[in-house]
Short mmCIF file of C-alpha atoms in Angstrom, two decimals:
data_model
loop_
_atom_site.label_atom_id
_atom_site.label_comp_id
_atom_site.label_asym_id
_atom_site.label_seq_id
_atom_site.Cartn_x
_atom_site.Cartn_y
_atom_site.Cartn_z
CA MET A 1 0.00 0.00 0.00
CA PRO A 2 1.55 3.37 -1.00
CA ILE A 3 2.45 5.79 1.77
CA ILE A 4 0.22 8.87 1.70
CA LYS A 5 2.26 11.98 2.36
CA LEU A 6 0.96 14.65 4.67
CA THR A 7 -0.73 17.60 3.01
CA ALA A 8 0.28 21.19 3.70
CA SER A 9 -2.88 21.62 5.81
CA GLU A 10 -2.09 18.56 7.90
CA ILE A 11 1.50 19.66 8.50
CA GLY A 12 0.35 23.16 9.40
CA MET A 13 -2.32 21.93 11.81
CA LEU A 14 0.00 19.41 13.47
CA TRP A 15 2.71 22.05 13.81
CA THR A 16 0.35 24.62 15.30
CA GLN A 17 -1.29 22.23 17.74
CA TYR A 18 2.06 20.79 18.82
CA VAL A 19 3.61 24.19 19.60
CA GLN A 20 0.53 25.42 21.46
CA ASN A 21 0.24 22.14 23.33
CA THR A 22 3.85 22.33 24.53
CA MET A 23 3.01 25.77 25.93
CA THR A 24 -0.14 24.53 27.66
CA LEU A 25 1.78 21.60 29.13
CA GLN A 26 4.12 23.96 31.02
CA PHE A 27 1.12 25.57 32.71
CA LEU A 28 -0.32 22.18 33.60
CA LYS A 29 2.97 21.02 35.12
CA TYR A 30 3.10 24.16 37.24
CA PHE A 31 -0.56 23.85 38.22
CA ASN A 32 0.06 20.25 39.28
CA GLU A 33 2.74 21.50 41.67
CA THR A 34 0.67 24.33 43.15
CA VAL A 35 -2.98 23.23 43.12
CA GLU A 36 -4.30 22.57 46.62
CA ASP A 37 -7.95 21.60 46.12
CA ASP A 38 -8.41 17.81 46.14
CA GLU A 39 -11.31 18.02 43.67
CA ILE A 40 -9.47 20.21 41.17
CA LYS A 41 -6.16 18.34 41.26
CA PRO A 42 -7.47 15.24 39.39
CA VAL A 43 -8.70 17.51 36.57
CA VAL A 44 -5.22 19.05 36.32
CA GLN A 45 -3.65 15.60 36.24
CA PHE A 46 -6.06 14.43 33.53
CA ALA A 47 -5.19 17.47 31.40
CA GLU A 48 -1.44 17.00 31.88
CA GLU A 49 -1.53 13.30 30.99
CA PHE A 50 -3.60 13.99 27.89
CA SER A 51 -1.32 16.82 26.74
CA SER A 52 1.79 14.69 27.22
CA THR A 53 0.28 11.82 25.23
CA VAL A 54 -0.76 14.13 22.37
CA ASN A 55 2.74 15.58 22.21
CA GLU A 56 4.24 12.11 21.94
CA ASP A 57 1.80 11.10 19.19
CA MET A 58 2.54 14.23 17.19
CA GLN A 59 6.29 13.80 17.64
CA ARG A 60 5.99 10.28 16.26
CA ILE A 61 4.19 11.53 13.15
CA PHE A 62 6.81 14.23 12.58
CA GLN A 63 9.62 11.70 12.93
CA GLU A 64 7.97 9.12 10.68
CA GLU A 65 7.54 11.81 8.02
CA GLU A 66 11.15 12.96 8.51
CA LEU A 67 9.93 16.42 9.47
CA LEU A 68 11.66 18.61 12.02
CA VAL A 69 9.96 18.48 15.41
CA PRO A 70 9.19 22.08 16.46
CA ASP A 71 11.10 23.45 19.43
CA GLY A 72 7.89 24.68 21.03
CA PHE A 73 8.21 25.12 24.78
CA SER A 74 9.85 23.01 27.47
CA GLU A 75 10.53 22.89 31.19
CA LYS A 76 13.11 25.65 30.77
CA ASP A 77 10.12 27.99 30.18
CA VAL A 78 8.56 27.34 33.59
CA ASN A 79 9.82 27.60 37.16
CA LYS A 80 7.92 24.83 38.92
CA GLU A 81 9.54 25.85 42.20
CA ALA A 82 8.00 29.33 42.06
CA PRO A 83 5.43 30.22 44.75
CA LYS A 84 1.76 29.82 43.95
CA LEU A 85 0.79 32.53 41.45
CA PHE A 86 -2.76 31.48 40.50
CA THR A 87 -5.56 30.52 42.88
CA ASP A 88 -7.33 27.18 42.52
CA ASP A 89 -10.42 28.99 41.21
CA PHE A 90 -8.32 30.43 38.41
CA ILE A 91 -6.80 27.03 37.64
CA LEU A 92 -10.26 25.52 37.21
CA MET A 93 -11.36 28.42 34.99
CA PHE A 94 -8.22 27.98 32.90
CA LEU A 95 -8.84 24.24 32.52
CA GLY A 96 -12.38 24.86 31.35
CA SER A 97 -11.15 27.47 28.89
CA ILE A 98 -8.49 25.24 27.32
CA GLY A 99 -11.02 22.42 27.15
CA LYS A 100 -13.49 24.61 25.26
CA SER A 101 -10.87 26.16 22.96
CA GLY A 102 -9.34 22.71 22.39
CA VAL A 103 -12.63 21.33 21.07
CA LEU A 104 -12.82 24.20 18.56
CA ALA A 105 -9.15 24.07 17.56
CA TYR A 106 -9.00 20.30 17.13
CA GLY A 107 -12.32 20.38 15.29
CA ALA A 108 -10.85 22.84 12.79
CA SER A 109 -7.74 20.66 12.49
CA LEU A 110 -9.86 17.57 11.86
CA SER A 111 -11.88 19.29 9.15
CA ALA A 112 -8.65 20.26 7.35
CA SER A 113 -7.22 16.71 7.44
CA SER A 114 -7.68 13.75 5.14
CA ARG A 115 -5.10 11.12 6.13
CA GLY A 116 -6.58 8.46 8.36
CA ASP A 117 -4.07 8.49 11.22
CA VAL A 118 -4.16 12.29 11.44
CA ARG A 119 -7.96 12.32 11.51
CA GLN A 120 -7.90 9.65 14.19
CA LEU A 121 -5.49 11.71 16.29
CA PHE A 122 -7.55 14.89 16.06
CA SER A 123 -10.78 12.95 16.67
CA SER A 124 -9.25 11.55 19.87
CA CYS A 125 -8.15 15.05 20.87
CA ILE A 126 -11.71 16.33 20.46
CA THR A 127 -12.98 13.52 22.71
CA GLU A 128 -10.37 14.22 25.39
CA THR A 129 -10.76 18.00 25.38
CA THR A 130 -14.54 17.55 25.60
CA GLU A 131 -13.97 15.35 28.64
CA LEU A 132 -11.66 17.99 30.14
CA PHE A 133 -14.25 20.71 29.63
CA ASN A 134 -17.00 18.59 31.16
CA ARG A 135 -14.87 17.69 34.18
CA ALA A 136 -13.92 21.32 34.78
CA VAL A 137 -17.56 22.47 34.53
CA ASP A 138 -18.83 19.65 36.75
CA VAL A 139 -16.31 20.45 39.49
CA GLY A 140 -17.03 24.17 39.15
CA LEU A 141 -20.77 23.59 39.53
CA GLU A 142 -20.28 21.31 42.53
CA LYS A 143 -18.08 23.90 44.24
CA GLY A 144 -20.35 26.79 43.30
CA ILE A 145 -17.64 28.69 41.43
CA TYR A 146 -18.73 28.10 37.83
CA VAL A 147 -20.46 31.19 36.46
CA ARG A 148 -23.46 30.20 34.34
CA THR A 149 -25.18 32.22 31.66
CA PRO A 150 -28.17 34.16 33.07
CA GLN A 151 -31.66 32.72 32.90
CA VAL A 152 -34.29 34.85 31.15
CA ASP A 153 -38.02 34.64 30.59
CA VAL A 154 -38.77 33.88 26.94
CA PRO A 155 -41.98 34.19 24.87
CA ARG A 156 -44.44 31.29 24.84
CA GLU A 157 -45.23 31.71 21.14
CA ILE A 158 -43.12 31.70 17.97
CA GLU A 159 -42.47 35.25 16.75
CA TYR A 160 -41.10 36.65 13.49
CA VAL A 161 -39.17 39.88 12.97
CA GLU A 162 -41.49 42.69 11.87
CA GLY A 163 -39.43 45.35 10.13
CA LYS A 164 -35.89 46.66 10.36
CA LYS A 165 -36.44 48.15 13.80
CA TYR A 166 -35.32 44.77 15.17
CA LEU A 167 -31.83 45.46 13.79
CA SER A 168 -31.64 49.15 14.68
CA PRO A 169 -28.71 50.46 16.75
CA PHE A 170 -30.85 53.44 17.82
CA ASN A 171 -34.16 51.95 18.99
CA LYS A 172 -32.44 49.22 20.93
CA ARG A 173 -34.63 46.24 21.65
CA SER A 174 -33.81 43.84 24.47
CA LEU A 175 -31.07 41.32 23.75
CA ASN A 176 -32.01 37.94 22.36
CA THR A 177 -30.62 34.76 23.93
CA ILE A 178 -27.97 34.24 21.22
CA GLU A 179 -26.61 37.75 21.76
CA ILE A 180 -26.64 37.26 25.54
CA SER A 181 -24.66 34.04 25.15
CA HIS A 182 -21.88 35.69 23.13
CA LEU A 183 -21.70 38.76 25.37
CA PHE A 184 -21.55 36.61 28.46
CA GLU A 185 -18.84 34.27 27.13
CA ASN A 186 -16.72 37.19 25.92
CA LEU A 187 -17.06 38.74 29.37
CA LYS A 188 -15.75 35.54 30.96
CA THR A 189 -12.81 35.18 28.60
CA ASN A 190 -11.82 38.82 29.11
CA SER A 191 -11.99 38.36 32.87
CA LEU A 192 -9.60 35.44 32.54
CA GLY A 193 -7.35 37.44 30.22
CA GLU A 194 -7.32 40.39 32.62
CA ALA A 195 -6.13 38.14 35.46
CA ILE A 196 -3.46 36.50 33.27
CA CYS A 197 -2.07 39.88 32.19
CA ALA A 198 -1.96 41.10 35.79
CA ALA A 199 -0.15 37.94 36.92
CA PHE A 200 2.45 38.18 34.16
CA ALA A 201 2.97 41.92 34.72
CA GLN A 202 3.85 41.39 38.38
CA THR A 203 6.23 38.49 37.74
CA THR A 204 8.24 39.39 34.63
CA PRO A 205 11.59 41.14 35.23
CA SER A 206 11.34 43.01 31.91
CA ASN A 207 9.91 46.53 31.90
CA GLU A 208 9.12 46.11 28.20
CA ILE A 209 7.00 43.02 28.89
CA VAL A 210 5.38 44.71 31.90
CA ALA A 211 4.18 47.51 29.60
CA PHE A 212 2.85 44.97 27.09
CA MET A 213 0.96 43.08 29.81
CA LYS A 214 -0.43 46.27 31.33
CA LYS A 215 -1.75 47.25 27.92
CA GLY A 216 -3.45 43.85 27.61
CA GLU A 217 -4.94 44.22 31.09
CA ASP A 218 -6.34 47.65 30.18
CA ILE A 219 -7.86 46.32 26.94
CA SER A 220 -9.54 43.42 28.76
CA SER A 221 -10.87 45.77 31.44
CA LYS A 222 -12.32 48.13 28.84
CA HIS A 223 -13.96 45.29 26.93
CA ILE A 224 -15.45 43.95 30.17
CA GLN A 225 -16.98 47.36 30.85
CA THR A 226 -18.39 47.56 27.30
CA PHE A 227 -20.06 44.14 27.45
CA SER A 228 -21.32 44.71 31.00
CA HIS A 229 -22.94 48.00 29.99
CA ILE A 230 -24.71 46.31 27.06
CA LEU A 231 -26.07 43.53 29.28
CA GLU A 232 -27.22 46.01 31.91
CA GLY A 233 -29.16 47.83 29.17
CA SER A 234 -31.43 44.76 29.03
CA ALA A 235 -31.59 44.50 32.84
CA ILE A 236 -29.21 41.53 32.81
CA HIS A 237 -26.56 41.50 35.51
CA PRO A 238 -23.07 40.72 34.18
CA PRO A 239 -21.25 37.73 35.67
CA MET A 240 -19.53 38.32 38.96
CA THR A 241 -16.04 36.83 38.91
CA SER A 242 -13.62 36.60 41.79
CA ASN A 243 -11.18 39.48 42.19
CA SER A 244 -8.70 37.12 43.84
CA LEU A 245 -7.70 34.90 40.92
CA ILE A 246 -4.00 35.61 41.44
CA THR A 247 -1.74 35.80 44.47
CA ASN A 248 0.80 38.45 45.45
CA SER A 249 3.78 36.44 44.18
CA THR A 250 6.36 38.46 42.23
CA THR A 251 8.68 35.54 41.43
CA GLN A 252 9.15 34.94 37.71
CA THR A 253 7.19 31.78 36.94
CA PHE A 254 7.16 31.57 33.14
CA SER A 255 9.63 32.74 30.53
CA ASP A 256 8.93 36.01 28.75
CA ARG A 257 8.85 34.11 25.46
CA LEU A 258 6.09 31.83 26.72
CA ILE A 259 3.89 34.55 28.19
CA VAL A 260 4.06 36.76 25.10
CA PHE A 261 3.26 33.72 22.93
CA LEU A 262 0.26 32.94 25.14
CA MET A 263 -1.03 36.50 24.74
CA ASN A 264 -0.83 36.09 20.97
CA VAL A 265 -2.82 32.85 21.20
CA LEU A 266 -5.42 34.50 23.43
CA SER A 267 -5.62 37.48 21.08
CA THR A 268 -6.22 35.18 18.11
CA THR A 269 -8.91 33.35 20.07
CA GLY A 270 -10.49 36.67 21.05
CA GLN A 271 -10.65 37.81 17.43
CA ARG A 272 -12.28 34.52 16.46
CA ASN A 273 -14.83 34.86 19.27
CA TYR A 274 -15.65 38.44 18.31
CA SER A 275 -16.05 37.46 14.66
CA ALA A 276 -18.48 34.68 15.60
CA ALA A 277 -20.38 37.04 17.92
CA SER A 278 -20.57 39.74 15.25
CA THR A 279 -21.97 37.28 12.73
CA ALA A 280 -24.56 35.94 15.18
CA SER A 281 -25.75 39.33 16.49
CA LEU A 282 -28.80 40.99 14.91
CA ARG A 283 -28.46 44.37 16.56
CA TYR A 284 -26.22 46.61 14.49
CA ASP A 285 -24.72 48.37 17.51
CA LEU A 286 -23.42 45.01 18.75
CA VAL A 287 -21.89 44.27 15.34
CA LEU A 288 -20.11 47.63 15.38
CA HIS A 289 -18.84 47.05 18.93
CA TYR A 290 -17.40 43.64 18.04
CA GLN A 291 -15.75 44.93 14.87
CA ARG A 292 -14.22 47.90 16.68
CA LEU A 293 -12.95 45.82 19.59
CA SER A 294 -11.61 43.16 17.22
CA VAL A 295 -9.39 45.77 15.55
CA GLU A 296 -8.06 46.75 18.98
CA VAL A 297 -7.23 43.12 19.76
CA ALA A 298 -5.58 42.69 16.34
CA LEU A 299 -3.31 45.69 16.94
CA TYR A 300 -2.38 44.29 20.35
CA ALA A 301 -1.57 40.94 18.76
CA LYS A 302 0.70 42.72 16.28
CA ASP A 303 2.56 44.32 19.19
CA GLY A 304 3.09 40.83 20.57
CA LEU A 305 4.41 39.50 17.27
CA ASP A 306 6.74 42.48 16.98
CA LEU A 307 8.09 41.71 20.45
CA MET A 308 8.68 38.06 19.58
CA ILE A 309 10.46 38.93 16.34
CA LYS A 310 12.56 41.58 18.08
CA HIS A 311 13.82 39.07 20.64
CA GLY A 312 14.14 36.12 18.24
CA TRP A 313 11.34 34.17 19.94
CA LEU A 314 9.08 33.50 16.95
CA GLU A 315 9.51 30.00 15.53
CA GLU A 316 8.75 29.75 11.81
CA PRO A 317 6.10 27.26 10.64
CA PRO A 318 7.09 24.93 7.78
CA GLN A 319 6.74 26.72 4.46
CA ALA A 320 6.67 25.88 0.78
CA PRO A 321 9.93 26.18 -1.20
CA ASP A 322 10.68 29.62 -2.62
CA ARG A 323 10.79 28.78 -6.33
CA ASN A 324 12.31 32.13 -7.30
CA GLU A 325 15.12 31.61 -4.81
CA LEU A 326 15.74 28.07 -6.13
CA VAL A 327 15.92 29.33 -9.72
CA ALA A 328 18.30 32.13 -8.74
CA HIS A 329 20.51 29.67 -6.83
CA SER A 330 20.67 27.17 -9.69
CA SER A 331 21.64 29.84 -12.23
CA SER A 332 24.35 31.42 -10.08
#
């Protein structure tokens, strides 16, 4: 049976997931050292074991295909001996977030793959990240720390939109349940991002990185205020999250390269979330808010990429041969 070579999409997806997974694994190793809650610790251990297994499976595919294994991130990017930086509540929120984003990311990777073993790998990843998300939510609900979407009274009869007033940014109707869902989830992710930026700002020794993290914290705070104000306009109380998600530790816990890379990943995720929310929203003022805020996140992400390039931290994905360069080399 002939060997089916990996497609460009499959290589790109494997490369991306491997690098991001090596980053996530450093957090999980640190969490495993610092988590104190006996109900949360098994969820951390499940996530770490899964991430380690996925890394090994991807490494094997790279090696079998005689492709370079990405450097990614390693234990040199985390100080597991550092004091506790994140509270157990934060750890559980983080686990739920990576579970949810993992389902989406691996789903996109699966849809771009055709080779059987690659599809099987990404299918398994979807199953495991779904399990991680469910475990994190279950524990959060049991402990009373998982913030659920608000409950609202809904009409008892089917209704149809009567005129363009439904879409108007001026005569603002109450939010529909789809719009509430997106606003609420973007509030939660920004709350998590705000805490992450604050934690990194107080632990990095670099003034340049402190300024970058402070800017990210300010952006998250502003976006939280925007979404909260919109919800309150429909008499819906925004989610109340703990203000004590991080400790007072100032010991450097993660490398500057890792934390800037994470902010780029979170920025990309935020843009994707805002795009989905913009598409799903039927009130034009919401669409404009999401588009405006998405540009702000994109500019912040560019700052992060510039930082990584400046310091030589940005690893290049595999790329197609430069035919013009090959022609020039052969004729020289």
